[in-house]
mmCIF file of C-alpha atoms and ligand atoms in Angstrom:
data_model
loop_
_atom_site.group_PDB
_atom_site.id
_atom_site.type_symbol
_atom_site.label_atom_id
_atom_site.label_comp_id
_atom_site.label_asym_id
_atom_site.label_seq_id
_atom_site.Cartn_x
_atom_site.Cartn_y
_atom_site.Cartn_z
ATOM 1 C CA MET A 408 104.185 78.286 -67.088
ATOM 2 C CA ASN A 409 101.122 77.041 -68.864
ATOM 3 C CA ARG A 410 98.958 78.956 -71.460
ATOM 4 C CA HIS A 411 96.171 79.822 -68.982
ATOM 5 C CA ILE A 412 98.715 81.638 -66.809
ATOM 6 C CA THR A 413 100.399 83.411 -69.790
ATOM 7 C CA SER A 414 97.087 84.719 -71.076
ATOM 8 C CA LYS A 415 96.373 86.628 -67.851
ATOM 9 C CA LEU A 416 99.851 88.203 -67.720
ATOM 10 C CA ILE A 417 100.110 91.888 -68.573
ATOM 11 C CA ASP A 418 103.612 91.944 -70.106
ATOM 12 C CA GLY A 419 105.193 95.290 -69.131
ATOM 13 C CA LYS A 420 108.348 94.580 -70.897
ATOM 14 C CA ALA A 421 106.590 93.998 -74.235
ATOM 15 C CA ALA A 422 104.419 97.066 -73.658
ATOM 16 C CA ALA A 423 107.373 99.119 -72.804
ATOM 17 C CA ALA A 424 109.193 98.012 -75.929
ATOM 18 C CA ARG A 425 106.209 99.302 -77.977
ATOM 19 C CA VAL A 426 106.248 102.648 -76.260
ATOM 20 C CA LEU A 427 109.965 102.992 -76.735
ATOM 21 C CA ALA A 428 109.700 102.148 -80.439
ATOM 22 C CA GLU A 429 106.933 104.859 -80.756
ATOM 23 C CA ALA A 430 109.389 107.251 -78.902
ATOM 24 C CA THR A 431 112.201 106.332 -81.297
ATOM 25 C CA LEU A 432 110.094 107.014 -84.229
ATOM 26 C CA GLU A 433 109.116 110.437 -82.926
ATOM 27 C CA VAL A 434 112.728 111.359 -82.090
ATOM 28 C CA ARG A 435 113.535 110.744 -85.866
ATOM 29 C CA LYS A 436 110.743 112.986 -86.957
ATOM 30 C CA MET A 437 111.861 115.671 -84.518
ATOM 31 C CA LYS A 438 115.465 115.468 -85.627
ATOM 32 C CA ALA A 439 114.191 115.797 -89.331
ATOM 33 C CA ILE A 440 112.942 119.093 -88.547
ATOM 34 C CA GLY A 441 115.874 120.210 -86.480
ATOM 35 C CA ILE A 442 114.899 119.466 -82.824
ATOM 36 C CA GLU A 443 117.423 117.369 -80.937
ATOM 37 C CA PRO A 444 115.391 116.245 -77.865
ATOM 38 C CA ALA A 445 117.567 116.306 -74.696
ATOM 39 C CA LEU A 446 117.052 115.036 -71.038
ATOM 40 C CA ALA A 447 119.038 116.171 -68.076
ATOM 41 C CA VAL A 448 119.086 113.760 -65.163
ATOM 42 C CA VAL A 449 120.304 115.096 -61.694
ATOM 43 C CA LEU A 450 121.396 112.702 -58.960
ATOM 44 C CA VAL A 451 122.353 114.112 -55.538
ATOM 45 C CA GLY A 452 124.198 111.451 -53.309
ATOM 46 C CA HIS A 453 124.963 107.783 -53.620
ATOM 47 C CA ASP A 454 121.802 105.903 -52.982
ATOM 48 C CA PRO A 455 122.337 102.627 -54.715
ATOM 49 C CA ALA A 456 118.883 102.078 -55.976
ATOM 50 C CA SER A 457 118.746 105.692 -57.227
ATOM 51 C CA GLN A 458 122.083 105.097 -59.129
ATOM 52 C CA VAL A 459 120.663 102.007 -60.973
ATOM 53 C CA TYR A 460 117.329 104.024 -61.832
ATOM 54 C CA VAL A 461 119.521 106.906 -63.229
ATOM 55 C CA ARG A 462 121.792 104.718 -65.170
ATOM 56 C CA ASN A 463 118.852 102.954 -66.764
ATOM 57 C CA LYS A 464 117.044 106.291 -67.630
ATOM 58 C CA VAL A 465 120.126 107.655 -69.325
ATOM 59 C CA LEU A 466 120.758 104.242 -71.312
ATOM 60 C CA ARG A 467 117.120 104.108 -72.386
ATOM 61 C CA ALA A 468 117.275 107.815 -73.539
ATOM 62 C CA GLU A 469 120.243 107.110 -75.595
ATOM 63 C CA GLU A 470 118.642 104.005 -77.101
ATOM 64 C CA CYS A 471 115.788 106.155 -78.287
ATOM 65 C CA GLY A 472 118.126 108.869 -79.847
ATOM 66 C CA ILE A 473 117.387 111.377 -77.005
ATOM 67 C CA ARG A 474 120.566 113.217 -75.884
ATOM 68 C CA SER A 475 121.094 112.731 -72.199
ATOM 69 C CA LEU A 476 123.167 114.775 -69.655
ATOM 70 C CA GLU A 477 123.921 113.203 -66.426
ATOM 71 C CA HIS A 478 124.691 115.475 -63.360
ATOM 72 C CA ARG A 479 125.886 113.584 -60.418
ATOM 73 C CA LEU A 480 126.374 115.677 -57.343
ATOM 74 C CA PRO A 481 127.941 114.840 -53.907
ATOM 75 C CA ALA A 482 125.632 113.957 -50.962
ATOM 76 C CA ASP A 483 126.679 117.172 -49.186
ATOM 77 C CA THR A 484 125.726 119.448 -52.105
ATOM 78 C CA ARG A 485 123.985 122.614 -50.785
ATOM 79 C CA GLU A 486 120.454 123.330 -51.769
ATOM 80 C CA ALA A 487 121.586 126.638 -53.376
ATOM 81 C CA GLU A 488 124.091 124.800 -55.539
ATOM 82 C CA LEU A 489 121.294 122.418 -56.843
ATOM 83 C CA LEU A 490 118.904 125.342 -57.340
ATOM 84 C CA ALA A 491 121.652 127.152 -59.312
ATOM 85 C CA LEU A 492 122.131 124.028 -61.549
ATOM 86 C CA ILE A 493 118.417 123.769 -62.105
ATOM 87 C CA ALA A 494 118.327 127.491 -63.031
ATOM 88 C CA GLU A 495 121.145 126.830 -65.629
ATOM 89 C CA LEU A 496 119.291 123.847 -67.130
ATOM 90 C CA ASN A 497 116.001 125.832 -67.238
ATOM 91 C CA ALA A 498 117.792 128.636 -69.157
ATOM 92 C CA ASP A 499 119.463 126.307 -71.617
ATOM 93 C CA ALA A 500 117.227 126.038 -74.620
ATOM 94 C CA SER A 501 118.948 122.872 -75.898
ATOM 95 C CA VAL A 502 117.629 121.013 -72.737
ATOM 96 C CA HIS A 503 113.995 119.890 -72.949
ATOM 97 C CA GLY A 504 113.527 117.720 -69.902
ATOM 98 C CA ILE A 505 114.839 117.972 -66.322
ATOM 99 C CA LEU A 506 114.565 115.081 -63.931
ATOM 100 C CA VAL A 507 115.764 115.255 -60.257
ATOM 101 C CA GLN A 508 116.074 111.840 -58.943
ATOM 102 C CA LEU A 509 114.192 111.309 -55.497
ATOM 103 C CA PRO A 510 114.740 110.942 -52.696
ATOM 104 C CA LEU A 511 117.076 113.912 -52.074
ATOM 105 C CA PRO A 512 119.331 113.961 -49.135
ATOM 106 C CA ALA A 513 117.432 115.180 -46.059
ATOM 107 C CA HIS A 514 119.117 118.618 -45.727
ATOM 108 C CA ILE A 515 117.508 119.596 -49.203
ATOM 109 C CA ASP A 516 113.910 120.911 -49.320
ATOM 110 C CA GLU A 517 112.395 118.574 -52.015
ATOM 111 C CA HIS A 518 109.387 120.859 -52.616
ATOM 112 C CA ARG A 519 111.447 123.865 -53.166
ATOM 113 C CA VAL A 520 113.677 121.999 -55.723
ATOM 114 C CA LEU A 521 110.696 120.487 -57.569
ATOM 115 C CA GLN A 522 109.097 124.017 -57.747
ATOM 116 C CA ALA A 523 112.368 125.348 -59.192
ATOM 117 C CA VAL A 524 112.007 123.202 -62.372
ATOM 118 C CA ASN A 525 110.419 125.046 -65.266
ATOM 119 C CA PRO A 526 106.984 123.268 -65.494
ATOM 120 C CA LEU A 527 107.532 122.796 -69.413
ATOM 121 C CA LYS A 528 110.637 120.838 -68.621
ATOM 122 C CA ASP A 529 109.210 118.972 -65.731
ATOM 123 C CA VAL A 530 109.255 115.467 -67.252
ATOM 124 C CA ASP A 531 108.248 113.995 -63.852
ATOM 125 C CA GLY A 532 105.097 116.026 -63.607
ATOM 126 C CA PHE A 533 105.868 116.826 -60.025
ATOM 127 C CA HIS A 534 105.643 120.705 -60.267
ATOM 128 C CA ALA A 535 102.615 122.071 -58.509
ATOM 129 C CA GLU A 536 101.488 123.642 -61.945
ATOM 130 C CA ASN A 537 101.444 120.308 -63.534
ATOM 131 C CA VAL A 538 99.928 118.529 -60.555
ATOM 132 C CA GLY A 539 97.124 121.194 -60.554
ATOM 133 C CA GLY A 540 96.791 120.905 -64.326
ATOM 134 C CA LEU A 541 96.268 117.057 -64.073
ATOM 135 C CA SER A 542 93.750 117.365 -61.469
ATOM 136 C CA GLN A 543 91.854 119.910 -63.650
ATOM 137 C CA GLY A 544 91.922 117.312 -66.475
ATOM 138 C CA ARG A 545 94.235 119.521 -68.700
ATOM 139 C CA GLU A 546 96.938 118.011 -71.009
ATOM 140 C CA VAL A 547 100.017 118.482 -68.899
ATOM 141 C CA LEU A 548 103.193 116.608 -68.145
ATOM 142 C CA THR A 549 102.137 113.635 -66.044
ATOM 143 C CA PRO A 550 104.005 111.375 -63.643
ATOM 144 C CA CYS A 551 105.582 108.532 -65.489
ATOM 145 C CA THR A 552 104.654 105.544 -63.386
ATOM 146 C CA PRO A 553 100.808 106.327 -63.456
ATOM 147 C CA ALA A 554 100.969 107.146 -67.071
ATOM 148 C CA GLY A 555 102.646 103.875 -67.800
ATOM 149 C CA CYS A 556 99.969 102.019 -65.582
ATOM 150 C CA LEU A 557 97.172 103.748 -67.537
ATOM 151 C CA ARG A 558 98.561 102.633 -70.881
ATOM 152 C CA LEU A 559 98.962 99.064 -69.600
ATOM 153 C CA LEU A 560 95.276 99.056 -68.442
ATOM 154 C CA GLN A 561 94.109 100.665 -71.996
ATOM 155 C CA ASP A 562 96.245 98.079 -73.831
ATOM 156 C CA SER A 563 94.978 95.143 -72.026
ATOM 157 C CA CYS A 564 91.340 96.134 -71.376
ATOM 158 C CA GLY A 565 90.492 98.726 -73.966
ATOM 159 C CA ASP A 566 87.988 101.361 -72.868
ATOM 160 C CA ILE A 567 88.037 101.509 -68.992
ATOM 161 C CA SER A 568 85.302 104.106 -68.733
ATOM 162 C CA GLY A 569 82.634 103.461 -66.084
ATOM 163 C CA LYS A 570 84.827 100.784 -64.210
ATOM 164 C CA HIS A 571 85.342 101.102 -60.448
ATOM 165 C CA ALA A 572 89.087 101.548 -59.935
ATOM 166 C CA VAL A 573 90.532 101.330 -56.404
ATOM 167 C CA VAL A 574 93.978 102.748 -55.887
ATOM 168 C CA ILE A 575 95.837 101.668 -52.809
ATOM 169 C CA GLY A 576 98.274 104.365 -51.856
ATOM 170 C CA ARG A 577 98.308 108.025 -51.754
ATOM 171 C CA SER A 578 101.779 109.099 -52.596
ATOM 172 C CA ASN A 579 102.469 112.226 -54.752
ATOM 173 C CA ILE A 580 104.525 110.064 -57.123
ATOM 174 C CA VAL A 581 101.897 107.231 -57.915
ATOM 175 C CA GLY A 582 98.754 107.125 -55.868
ATOM 176 C CA LYS A 583 97.399 110.662 -56.242
ATOM 177 C CA PRO A 584 98.204 111.159 -59.937
ATOM 178 C CA MET A 585 96.967 107.548 -60.658
ATOM 179 C CA ALA A 586 93.606 108.513 -59.263
ATOM 180 C CA ALA A 587 93.533 111.678 -61.276
ATOM 181 C CA LEU A 588 94.326 109.910 -64.521
ATOM 182 C CA LEU A 589 91.743 107.218 -63.842
ATOM 183 C CA LEU A 590 89.204 109.910 -63.153
ATOM 184 C CA LYS A 591 90.151 111.515 -66.364
ATOM 185 C CA ALA A 592 89.646 108.128 -68.020
ATOM 186 C CA HIS A 593 86.096 108.222 -66.738
ATOM 187 C CA CYS A 594 86.549 105.547 -64.048
ATOM 188 C CA SER A 595 84.683 105.751 -60.579
ATOM 189 C CA VAL A 596 87.711 106.155 -58.282
ATOM 190 C CA THR A 597 88.344 105.155 -54.774
ATOM 191 C CA VAL A 598 91.596 106.024 -53.043
ATOM 192 C CA VAL A 599 92.509 103.850 -50.138
ATOM 193 C CA HIS A 600 95.540 103.665 -47.850
ATOM 194 C CA SER A 601 97.091 102.221 -44.660
ATOM 195 C CA LYS A 602 94.638 104.286 -42.370
ATOM 196 C CA SER A 603 91.461 103.279 -44.373
ATOM 197 C CA ALA A 604 88.857 101.237 -42.499
ATOM 198 C CA ASN A 605 87.640 98.106 -44.198
ATOM 199 C CA LEU A 606 90.621 98.229 -46.618
ATOM 200 C CA ARG A 607 90.044 94.660 -47.879
ATOM 201 C CA GLU A 608 86.311 95.165 -48.488
ATOM 202 C CA LEU A 609 86.830 98.326 -50.421
ATOM 203 C CA CYS A 610 89.409 96.559 -52.661
ATOM 204 C CA ARG A 611 86.965 93.697 -53.132
ATOM 205 C CA GLN A 612 84.739 96.166 -54.941
ATOM 206 C CA ALA A 613 87.220 96.972 -57.549
ATOM 207 C CA ASP A 614 87.069 96.156 -61.327
ATOM 208 C CA ILE A 615 90.590 97.697 -61.527
ATOM 209 C CA LEU A 616 92.953 97.487 -58.499
ATOM 210 C CA VAL A 617 96.191 99.494 -58.580
ATOM 211 C CA ALA A 618 98.362 98.584 -55.521
ATOM 212 C CA ALA A 619 101.028 101.288 -54.830
ATOM 213 C CA VAL A 620 101.454 100.975 -51.089
ATOM 214 C CA GLY A 621 105.049 99.389 -50.671
ATOM 215 C CA ARG A 622 103.946 96.408 -48.530
ATOM 216 C CA PRO A 623 105.092 93.083 -49.765
ATOM 217 C CA ARG A 624 102.280 90.777 -50.858
ATOM 218 C CA LEU A 625 99.714 92.736 -48.928
ATOM 219 C CA VAL A 626 96.904 91.940 -51.369
ATOM 220 C CA ASP A 627 95.849 88.246 -51.766
ATOM 221 C CA ALA A 628 92.944 86.371 -53.440
ATOM 222 C CA ASP A 629 90.619 87.370 -50.597
ATOM 223 C CA TRP A 630 90.912 91.079 -51.421
ATOM 224 C CA LEU A 631 89.886 90.635 -55.117
ATOM 225 C CA LYS A 632 86.590 90.520 -57.001
ATOM 226 C CA PRO A 633 86.532 87.709 -59.386
ATOM 227 C CA GLY A 634 87.684 88.910 -62.857
ATOM 228 C CA ALA A 635 89.409 92.013 -61.467
ATOM 229 C CA VAL A 636 92.322 93.649 -63.500
ATOM 230 C CA VAL A 637 95.348 94.110 -61.117
ATOM 231 C CA ILE A 638 98.206 96.552 -61.599
ATOM 232 C CA ASP A 639 100.949 95.997 -59.028
ATOM 233 C CA VAL A 640 103.289 98.955 -58.592
ATOM 234 C CA GLY A 641 105.060 97.516 -55.623
ATOM 235 C CA ILE A 642 108.728 96.651 -55.874
ATOM 236 C CA ASN A 643 109.646 95.272 -52.480
ATOM 237 C CA ARG A 644 112.945 93.486 -51.655
ATOM 238 C CA VAL A 645 112.317 90.490 -49.298
ATOM 239 C CA ASP A 646 114.790 87.866 -47.988
ATOM 240 C CA GLU A 647 113.348 84.415 -48.094
ATOM 241 C CA ASP A 648 114.778 80.964 -47.934
ATOM 242 C CA GLY A 649 118.334 82.537 -47.785
ATOM 243 C CA ARG A 650 117.929 84.596 -50.980
ATOM 244 C CA SER A 651 116.799 88.089 -51.777
ATOM 245 C CA ARG A 652 114.027 88.688 -54.302
ATOM 246 C CA LEU A 653 111.669 91.285 -55.532
ATOM 247 C CA VAL A 654 107.945 90.946 -54.879
ATOM 248 C CA GLY A 655 104.997 93.294 -55.530
ATOM 249 C CA ASP A 656 102.250 94.607 -53.084
ATOM 250 C CA VAL A 657 100.106 91.701 -54.498
ATOM 251 C CA ASP A 658 100.694 88.015 -53.525
ATOM 252 C CA PHE A 659 100.775 87.007 -57.226
ATOM 253 C CA ASP A 660 100.346 83.197 -56.918
ATOM 254 C CA SER A 661 97.343 83.703 -54.530
ATOM 255 C CA ALA A 662 95.849 86.395 -56.828
ATOM 256 C CA LEU A 663 96.307 84.636 -60.132
ATOM 257 C CA PRO A 664 93.269 82.331 -60.167
ATOM 258 C CA GLN A 665 90.991 85.258 -59.128
ATOM 259 C CA VAL A 666 91.972 87.941 -61.660
ATOM 260 C CA SER A 667 91.367 88.435 -65.310
ATOM 261 C CA ALA A 668 94.658 90.123 -65.813
ATOM 262 C CA ILE A 669 97.671 91.063 -63.621
ATOM 263 C CA THR A 670 101.201 92.672 -63.869
ATOM 264 C CA PRO A 671 103.999 90.552 -62.688
ATOM 265 C CA VAL A 672 106.875 91.886 -60.505
ATOM 266 C CA PRO A 673 109.337 92.233 -61.977
ATOM 267 C CA GLY A 674 108.419 92.769 -65.623
ATOM 268 C CA GLY A 675 105.201 94.621 -65.159
ATOM 269 C CA VAL A 676 105.027 98.378 -64.397
ATOM 270 C CA GLY A 677 108.716 98.936 -63.781
ATOM 271 C CA PRO A 678 109.776 98.965 -67.562
ATOM 272 C CA MET A 679 106.750 101.318 -68.419
ATOM 273 C CA THR A 680 108.063 104.097 -66.055
ATOM 274 C CA ILE A 681 111.132 104.695 -68.008
ATOM 275 C CA ALA A 682 109.412 104.348 -71.285
ATOM 276 C CA TYR A 683 106.994 107.101 -70.338
ATOM 277 C CA LEU A 684 109.997 109.279 -69.204
ATOM 278 C CA MET A 685 110.959 109.254 -72.899
ATOM 279 C CA LYS A 686 107.436 110.026 -73.968
ATOM 280 C CA ASN A 687 107.390 112.951 -71.500
ATOM 281 C CA THR A 688 110.762 114.257 -72.792
ATOM 282 C CA LEU A 689 109.400 114.340 -76.154
ATOM 283 C CA ALA A 690 106.233 115.900 -74.966
ATOM 284 C CA ALA A 691 108.178 118.454 -73.332
ATOM 285 C CA ALA A 692 110.362 119.230 -76.320
ATOM 286 C CA ARG A 693 107.087 119.865 -78.294
ATOM 287 C CA LEU A 694 105.661 121.983 -75.662
ATOM 288 C CA GLN A 695 108.861 124.270 -75.988
ATOM 289 C CA GLN A 696 108.728 124.727 -79.704
ATOM 290 C CA PRO A 697 107.326 127.895 -81.160
ATOM 291 C CA ALA A 698 103.696 127.404 -82.521
ATOM 292 C CA PRO A 699 104.433 126.286 -86.139
ATOM 293 C CA SER A 700 106.667 123.285 -85.175
ATOM 294 C CA THR A 701 104.333 122.364 -82.332
ATOM 295 C CA LEU A 702 101.467 122.211 -84.810
ATOM 296 C CA ALA A 703 103.441 120.150 -87.245
ATOM 297 C CA LEU A 704 104.108 117.468 -84.545
ATOM 298 C CA ARG A 705 100.637 117.560 -83.008
ATOM 299 C CA THR A 706 99.430 114.599 -84.982
ATOM 300 C CA GLU A 707 100.728 112.190 -82.264
ATOM 301 C CA ALA A 708 99.719 113.147 -78.725
ATOM 302 C CA THR A 709 102.107 111.755 -76.013
ATOM 303 C CA CYS A 710 100.713 113.820 -73.188
ATOM 304 C CA PRO A 711 98.043 111.181 -71.965
ATOM 305 C CA SER A 712 95.542 111.559 -74.511
ATOM 306 C CA ILE A 713 92.093 110.995 -72.939
ATOM 307 C CA SER A 714 89.654 113.855 -73.540
HETATM 308 N N1 GUN B 334 112.223 108.218 -57.293
HETATM 309 C C1 GUN B 334 111.361 107.116 -57.208
HETATM 310 N N2 GUN B 334 110.515 107.128 -58.272
HETATM 311 C C2 GUN B 334 110.908 108.344 -58.942
HETATM 312 C C3 GUN B 334 110.344 108.883 -60.075
HETATM 313 O O1 GUN B 334 109.328 108.677 -60.627
HETATM 314 N N3 GUN B 334 111.038 110.203 -60.380
HETATM 315 C C4 GUN B 334 112.035 110.669 -59.714
HETATM 316 N N4 GUN B 334 112.475 111.863 -60.094
HETATM 317 N N5 GUN B 334 112.564 110.009 -58.618
HETATM 318 C C5 GUN B 334 111.867 108.893 -58.261
#
């Protein structure tokens, strides 16, 4: 890879390492005043991808010094049993963050489960209280992937205020909270999706393009304004030339000459999601402290800090 290409790459692994170092330092400060941050991760069933994600979350937490509790439940767990576990974790003052890995088995009502998590322990930012707070521009626990994308943008572009950001995708996990965060960062935001008319023309107007649609290599050079910054959230497995590989929603090779910066897949957004889960766990721990300790730790904001 030549120097020209390297200079355009947004290195998510390096950025995540910086965020994790910040989190590790903050854990030490918390422990010094008697707070031992703890994250509970709940996995229902045996989805192979979810098992890998959960293992990585638990490992990363331990590396930062965050205590992790793993709850693996069988696929036929009744909704009432899962709700009872969440109630138990809500009531346990030594647990600061609760993450229920999605997707849940079809017989469980995802909304009811996410609403059962105490909003102050909701490290995914999926509770309606936090979703609403984010759309009001309040400092709340914010979904990890969009928070990580925003950090990548700020680290690589500096001030993004006034830029036109286009988000492809309207999921609750990425597209919608991403749009809210970009708006909070003073971007002009357009959200497009699979039913949008003139999808390509709208994308071509973007200074910042965030692709989170789950369609392998949907976006190529033709969709991009020269000099655009591209954040590719897609992680799509494709079988090509007899081998299986991961590709993004953006055709990286086609896009590269057209952009000023772009995240690769893998090694772009992925590592930032887990890093921000650690940040959110610490933010949750702070939110749960009585006022004096909270004030003592307020010097470093880890809830997304754009005013
Ligand atoms: N499944 C895919 N992405 C996520 C995420 O960000 N959080 C949870 N809990 N489950 C997921």
